[in-house]
XYZ file of C-alpha atoms in Angstrom:
414
model
C 337.362 74.586 -65.934
C 336.317 78.237 -65.500
C 333.210 77.612 -67.615
C 332.482 74.381 -65.728
C 332.949 76.070 -62.348
C 330.653 78.929 -63.386
C 327.916 76.492 -64.437
C 328.283 74.423 -61.274
C 328.366 77.591 -59.214
C 324.794 78.307 -60.240
C 323.735 75.436 -58.000
C 321.090 72.781 -58.569
C 318.207 75.144 -57.751
C 319.165 77.298 -60.786
C 320.535 74.632 -63.117
C 317.556 72.289 -62.801
C 314.903 74.912 -63.779
C 316.982 75.957 -66.814
C 317.412 72.349 -67.925
C 313.750 71.541 -67.345
C 312.598 74.695 -69.193
C 314.400 73.674 -72.391
C 313.415 70.034 -71.890
C 309.769 71.122 -71.600
C 310.050 73.090 -74.850
C 311.583 70.089 -76.644
C 308.831 67.829 -75.299
C 306.162 70.196 -76.633
C 304.911 71.577 -73.308
C 304.820 75.098 -74.750
C 306.582 78.287 -73.677
C 304.170 79.365 -70.930
C 303.736 75.919 -69.400
C 307.471 75.156 -69.539
C 308.379 78.492 -67.972
C 305.868 78.164 -65.130
C 306.912 74.566 -64.438
C 310.614 75.472 -64.456
C 310.153 78.342 -61.988
C 307.985 76.154 -59.743
C 310.661 73.446 -59.810
C 313.272 76.047 -58.810
C 311.093 77.256 -55.943
C 310.489 73.703 -54.734
C 314.168 72.803 -54.914
C 315.124 76.011 -53.092
C 312.620 75.150 -50.371
C 314.022 71.621 -50.052
C 317.564 73.012 -49.750
C 316.452 75.478 -47.087
C 314.967 72.673 -45.014
C 318.056 70.470 -45.537
C 320.326 73.352 -44.490
C 318.152 73.872 -41.414
C 318.526 70.179 -40.597
C 322.294 70.272 -41.159
C 322.892 73.380 -39.055
C 321.035 71.918 -36.069
C 322.249 68.314 -36.342
C 325.925 69.317 -36.398
C 326.148 70.817 -32.883
C 323.950 68.038 -31.445
C 326.136 65.344 -33.021
C 329.304 67.048 -31.801
C 327.904 67.217 -28.268
C 326.992 63.517 -28.405
C 330.460 62.489 -29.601
C 332.100 64.548 -26.849
C 329.902 62.905 -24.220
C 330.812 59.455 -25.571
C 334.490 60.398 -25.481
C 335.100 59.370 -29.101
C 338.714 59.825 -30.185
C 338.585 59.270 -33.931
C 341.180 60.915 -36.167
C 339.428 60.773 -39.564
C 337.182 63.818 -39.883
C 333.894 63.725 -41.820
C 334.150 66.930 -43.876
C 330.731 66.583 -45.543
C 329.608 66.193 -49.140
C 329.770 69.905 -50.188
C 333.500 70.022 -49.459
C 334.052 66.648 -51.128
C 332.086 67.778 -54.199
C 334.431 70.774 -54.585
C 337.451 68.501 -54.153
C 336.074 66.075 -56.776
C 335.543 68.854 -59.313
C 339.159 69.929 -58.747
C 340.313 66.621 -60.277
C 342.450 67.200 -63.355
C 339.978 65.351 -65.648
C 336.721 66.539 -64.050
C 335.849 68.782 -67.013
C 335.505 65.635 -69.136
C 333.077 63.913 -66.773
C 329.934 65.870 -67.714
C 330.276 65.346 -71.523
C 331.283 61.685 -71.050
C 328.299 60.956 -68.797
C 325.915 62.817 -71.129
C 327.186 60.871 -74.156
C 326.863 57.572 -72.266
C 323.303 58.477 -71.278
C 322.405 59.429 -74.869
C 323.843 56.198 -76.278
C 322.063 54.050 -73.693
C 318.760 55.823 -74.368
C 319.226 55.369 -78.110
C 320.028 51.662 -77.727
C 317.162 51.246 -75.219
C 319.605 50.159 -72.514
C 318.032 52.614 -70.098
C 314.806 54.574 -69.743
C 316.348 57.248 -67.513
C 317.487 60.643 -68.736
C 319.746 61.943 -65.960
C 319.220 65.724 -65.829
C 320.754 65.985 -62.352
C 323.989 67.537 -63.683
C 325.025 68.894 -60.296
C 325.348 65.380 -58.873
C 327.598 64.237 -61.697
C 330.279 65.066 -59.115
C 329.578 61.622 -57.642
C 330.898 60.063 -60.847
C 333.848 62.486 -60.841
C 334.631 61.387 -57.292
C 335.034 57.764 -58.411
C 337.475 58.811 -61.119
C 339.388 61.193 -58.848
C 339.736 58.535 -56.117
C 341.068 55.976 -58.612
C 343.601 58.498 -59.917
C 344.629 59.421 -56.360
C 345.488 55.772 -55.653
C 347.109 54.545 -58.883
C 347.879 57.803 -60.696
C 345.972 56.800 -63.844
C 343.625 59.443 -65.271
C 342.498 57.043 -68.018
C 341.336 54.363 -65.593
C 339.772 57.089 -63.486
C 337.636 58.220 -66.432
C 336.679 54.614 -67.241
C 335.596 54.074 -63.628
C 333.631 57.343 -63.632
C 331.837 56.342 -66.838
C 331.041 52.870 -65.517
C 329.617 54.346 -62.308
C 327.211 56.438 -64.390
C 326.122 53.321 -66.321
C 325.437 51.444 -63.081
C 323.468 54.429 -61.759
C 321.232 54.460 -64.855
C 320.583 50.705 -64.712
C 319.720 50.807 -61.007
C 317.601 53.938 -61.499
C 315.454 51.953 -63.945
C 315.287 49.006 -61.547
C 314.167 51.127 -58.586
C 311.808 53.402 -60.555
C 308.691 51.330 -59.725
C 309.377 51.980 -56.029
C 309.656 55.716 -56.737
C 306.378 55.681 -58.631
C 304.411 53.493 -56.224
C 305.759 54.489 -52.810
C 306.557 58.167 -53.388
C 303.780 58.757 -55.920
C 306.131 60.120 -58.599
C 305.274 58.667 -62.020
C 307.961 59.158 -64.655
C 310.668 60.005 -62.088
C 313.763 57.941 -61.256
C 316.778 58.526 -59.003
C 320.161 57.966 -60.736
C 321.739 59.185 -57.497
C 324.545 57.017 -56.102
C 323.940 58.171 -52.534
C 320.534 56.455 -52.698
C 321.506 53.618 -55.051
C 324.953 52.773 -53.718
C 323.899 49.892 -51.468
C 321.357 48.265 -53.796
C 323.589 45.202 -54.441
C 323.488 44.573 -50.678
C 319.969 45.791 -49.852
C 318.194 43.607 -52.428
C 319.506 40.273 -51.069
C 319.286 41.573 -47.496
C 315.572 42.285 -47.935
C 315.145 38.755 -49.295
C 316.788 37.333 -46.169
C 314.759 39.511 -43.766
C 311.545 38.385 -45.465
C 312.387 34.824 -44.454
C 313.394 35.348 -40.804
C 310.471 34.389 -38.523
C 309.430 37.205 -36.221
C 311.328 39.947 -38.029
C 309.231 39.458 -41.171
C 306.107 40.161 -39.102
C 307.309 43.429 -37.537
C 305.621 46.406 -39.162
C 305.150 50.058 -38.282
C 304.723 52.847 -40.828
C 303.830 56.498 -40.077
C 300.129 55.803 -40.670
C 300.136 52.881 -38.220
C 302.042 54.967 -35.673
C 299.595 57.852 -36.158
C 296.581 55.606 -35.557
C 298.149 54.015 -32.486
C 299.532 57.148 -30.812
C 297.169 59.849 -32.068
C 298.662 63.351 -32.113
C 302.012 61.951 -30.888
C 302.164 59.796 -34.010
C 301.924 62.799 -36.352
C 305.111 63.456 -38.387
C 305.732 66.798 -36.691
C 305.261 65.201 -33.245
C 307.689 62.441 -34.224
C 310.182 65.127 -35.239
C 309.637 66.911 -31.937
C 310.274 63.712 -29.945
C 313.353 62.786 -32.015
C 314.724 66.312 -31.525
C 314.169 66.112 -27.769
C 315.963 62.754 -27.590
C 318.914 63.973 -29.693
C 319.262 67.048 -27.485
C 319.041 65.041 -24.266
C 321.561 62.432 -25.488
C 323.876 65.295 -26.431
C 323.601 66.805 -22.972
C 322.432 70.142 -24.371
C 320.881 72.768 -22.147
C 317.097 73.012 -21.921
C 317.023 75.974 -24.314
C 319.039 74.140 -26.990
C 317.035 70.939 -26.490
C 313.750 72.784 -27.104
C 315.168 74.628 -30.132
C 316.394 71.356 -31.629
C 313.012 69.725 -30.979
C 311.138 72.502 -32.798
C 313.647 72.400 -35.660
C 313.178 68.648 -36.148
C 309.396 69.089 -35.990
C 309.707 71.836 -38.614
C 311.768 69.583 -40.887
C 309.184 66.803 -40.652
C 306.344 69.223 -41.408
C 307.942 71.425 -44.060
C 309.781 68.854 -46.185
C 306.615 67.234 -47.645
C 305.310 70.734 -48.474
C 308.501 71.624 -50.362
C 308.516 68.332 -52.280
C 304.845 68.905 -53.186
C 305.810 72.274 -54.738
C 308.622 70.609 -56.688
C 306.253 67.917 -57.958
C 303.724 70.571 -58.965
C 306.340 71.837 -61.402
C 307.584 68.419 -62.509
C 304.239 66.803 -63.310
C 303.349 68.979 -66.375
C 306.778 68.383 -67.934
C 306.648 64.678 -67.083
C 303.225 64.424 -68.753
C 304.491 66.299 -71.822
C 307.472 63.920 -72.038
C 305.154 60.914 -71.837
C 302.908 62.300 -74.602
C 305.955 63.123 -76.745
C 307.359 59.612 -76.433
C 303.962 57.987 -77.045
C 303.444 59.916 -80.293
C 306.900 59.144 -81.664
C 307.897 55.842 -80.130
C 304.665 54.108 -79.212
C 304.566 52.962 -75.611
C 308.253 53.628 -74.845
C 308.818 55.276 -71.468
C 311.375 57.910 -70.544
C 312.076 58.630 -66.874
C 313.414 61.968 -65.676
C 316.400 61.263 -63.416
C 316.538 63.580 -60.405
C 318.298 64.170 -57.101
C 317.179 61.887 -54.263
C 316.127 65.061 -52.418
C 312.715 64.683 -54.089
C 312.116 61.582 -51.933
C 312.498 63.409 -48.622
C 308.857 64.474 -48.523
C 307.912 61.017 -47.249
C 307.680 61.197 -43.410
C 309.026 57.671 -42.918
C 312.228 58.557 -44.808
C 312.972 61.559 -42.587
C 311.959 59.657 -39.433
C 314.277 56.729 -40.220
C 317.074 59.105 -41.198
C 316.843 61.077 -37.952
C 316.597 57.951 -35.789
C 319.768 56.624 -37.433
C 321.767 59.702 -36.356
C 322.326 58.596 -32.723
C 322.596 54.982 -33.895
C 325.397 55.943 -36.333
C 327.282 57.878 -33.647
C 326.964 54.855 -31.348
C 328.176 52.566 -34.136
C 331.246 54.772 -34.614
C 332.165 53.954 -31.039
C 331.738 50.171 -31.224
C 332.357 49.056 -34.844
C 335.799 47.382 -35.050
C 338.005 49.067 -37.625
C 336.094 52.350 -37.761
C 338.244 55.467 -37.509
C 335.910 58.154 -38.862
C 334.114 60.652 -36.645
C 330.637 61.094 -38.203
C 329.731 64.751 -38.208
C 329.126 66.914 -41.279
C 327.334 64.248 -43.344
C 324.867 63.018 -40.716
C 322.154 65.026 -42.492
C 322.817 62.870 -45.597
C 321.472 59.733 -43.882
C 317.882 60.296 -45.156
C 319.311 60.286 -48.717
C 321.104 56.999 -47.990
C 317.964 55.303 -46.626
C 315.270 56.736 -48.937
C 315.184 53.686 -51.223
C 315.637 51.346 -48.270
C 312.447 52.824 -46.833
C 310.642 52.609 -50.172
C 311.602 48.950 -50.619
C 310.399 48.305 -47.054
C 307.044 49.922 -48.008
C 307.487 52.560 -45.328
C 308.092 50.003 -42.592
C 310.104 52.024 -40.069
C 311.225 48.937 -38.102
C 312.501 47.068 -41.186
C 314.147 50.253 -42.474
C 315.935 50.802 -39.161
C 317.261 47.235 -39.146
C 318.522 47.529 -42.729
C 319.702 51.092 -42.158
C 321.772 50.082 -39.133
C 323.549 47.403 -41.190
C 324.112 49.896 -44.013
C 325.476 52.630 -41.707
C 327.893 50.109 -40.200
C 329.239 49.495 -43.707
C 329.260 53.246 -44.437
C 331.639 53.816 -41.516
C 333.947 51.025 -42.685
C 333.921 52.117 -46.334
C 334.521 55.754 -45.316
C 337.500 54.664 -43.215
C 338.871 52.581 -46.098
C 338.486 55.390 -48.666
C 339.958 58.098 -46.430
C 343.585 57.779 -47.693
C 342.424 58.404 -51.271
C 340.175 61.295 -50.219
C 343.031 62.855 -48.248
C 345.293 62.711 -51.321
C 342.483 64.239 -53.420
C 342.128 67.079 -50.911
C 345.860 67.790 -50.826
C 346.000 67.772 -54.646
C 343.167 70.320 -54.624
C 345.053 72.505 -52.126
C 342.665 71.846 -49.243
C 344.167 72.048 -45.772
C 343.508 69.090 -43.458
C 341.487 70.158 -40.372
C 343.497 70.581 -37.180
C 343.582 67.431 -35.058
C 342.788 65.145 -37.995
C 345.188 62.710 -39.633
C 342.896 62.120 -42.640
C 339.561 63.276 -44.053
C 336.571 61.391 -45.453
C 332.807 61.712 -45.779
C 329.779 59.470 -45.325
C 328.057 60.476 -48.571
C 330.536 58.688 -50.864
C 331.029 55.677 -48.612
C 328.631 53.364 -50.426
C 329.243 49.869 -51.765
C 329.223 50.695 -55.496
C 331.596 53.652 -55.151
C 333.921 51.734 -52.836
C 333.949 48.622 -55.066
C 334.683 50.601 -58.256
C 337.481 52.576 -56.616
C 339.079 49.419 -55.227
C 338.760 47.414 -58.476
C 340.071 50.119 -60.812
C 342.856 51.046 -58.424
C 344.390 47.631 -59.175
C 345.105 48.571 -62.813
């Protein structure tokens, strides 16, 4: 566990460059090219994290102000994904998750059951969470490990399925997202999109950032959209004029800077992706291998950030009106763009369609988070984490997706 904690403590911005450096060497990219690409990837990922942290730090106070104005009295506290990741890694069998998931990935690649090589080791905690939650409910470590392994298999299969959207919409050839935060609602989103395509009126509604830009000029620019969204969030939260203006500039900065940071990351990824494609072509003909990454690489698309930010006040409003919800959304509101990135891609950037689907999804997120909170509270207590004052239980929005919830509930029966 000490070795595992040391490796995980490096963080994704250090781990990913190291992994990609050695992967580049194996794929024949050469020492110089692999080194430069790895460092560029690290810089890009660091930039993305800086922008995400900026978003998180500003959204938190605004969300808290909005919930206070609405008078929400919800006793399950959203502690956020970083805290839940630490709790998941404290699971007694967490040290086995990384080797198990790597072996599963290797076997599936060998048997051609997947094209994705999941190098996003940091987010293996999402698989550990499934196992830890199962163990918290039924006490079985064995069934917890089986559930964790199965969740990684599902992630690889869905990463392959959604890869064409990543390549076409985000312009990222050879990249897939075996990230359960983004993939977790695919079993619901796919049929839901089919239904929406057949509802008269709704299937004709369309507005993407380019359409908005043409219609509204400078006010349709991504940074202007961020500015307006920030102003609205601040006003709804009843913040003072100074805080409202600061929030507006921050949201404008997020909308402007995120595509720049993702572009830097892609600058580093493309040479290694090309080397991997050449390597596979020489040895295995036309077989493709996708590099599986964190969904953070999708946040450079303005429509993803716009939909994510617009869903923040919608989610807080839903918390007030959805029957059965007991969670106070707070720390994980900045995760919403990760949840809706593939929704937006499958909607071809259609902000209206994405908001409709996203609202349905966030309703389910609140209900799943409420349902999983007893297990997460047990996990936290087992890890020695103190429950926040005023809360009866803890939960988070990041893990409250359909696949995670379904696996935890099914394997908890054994």
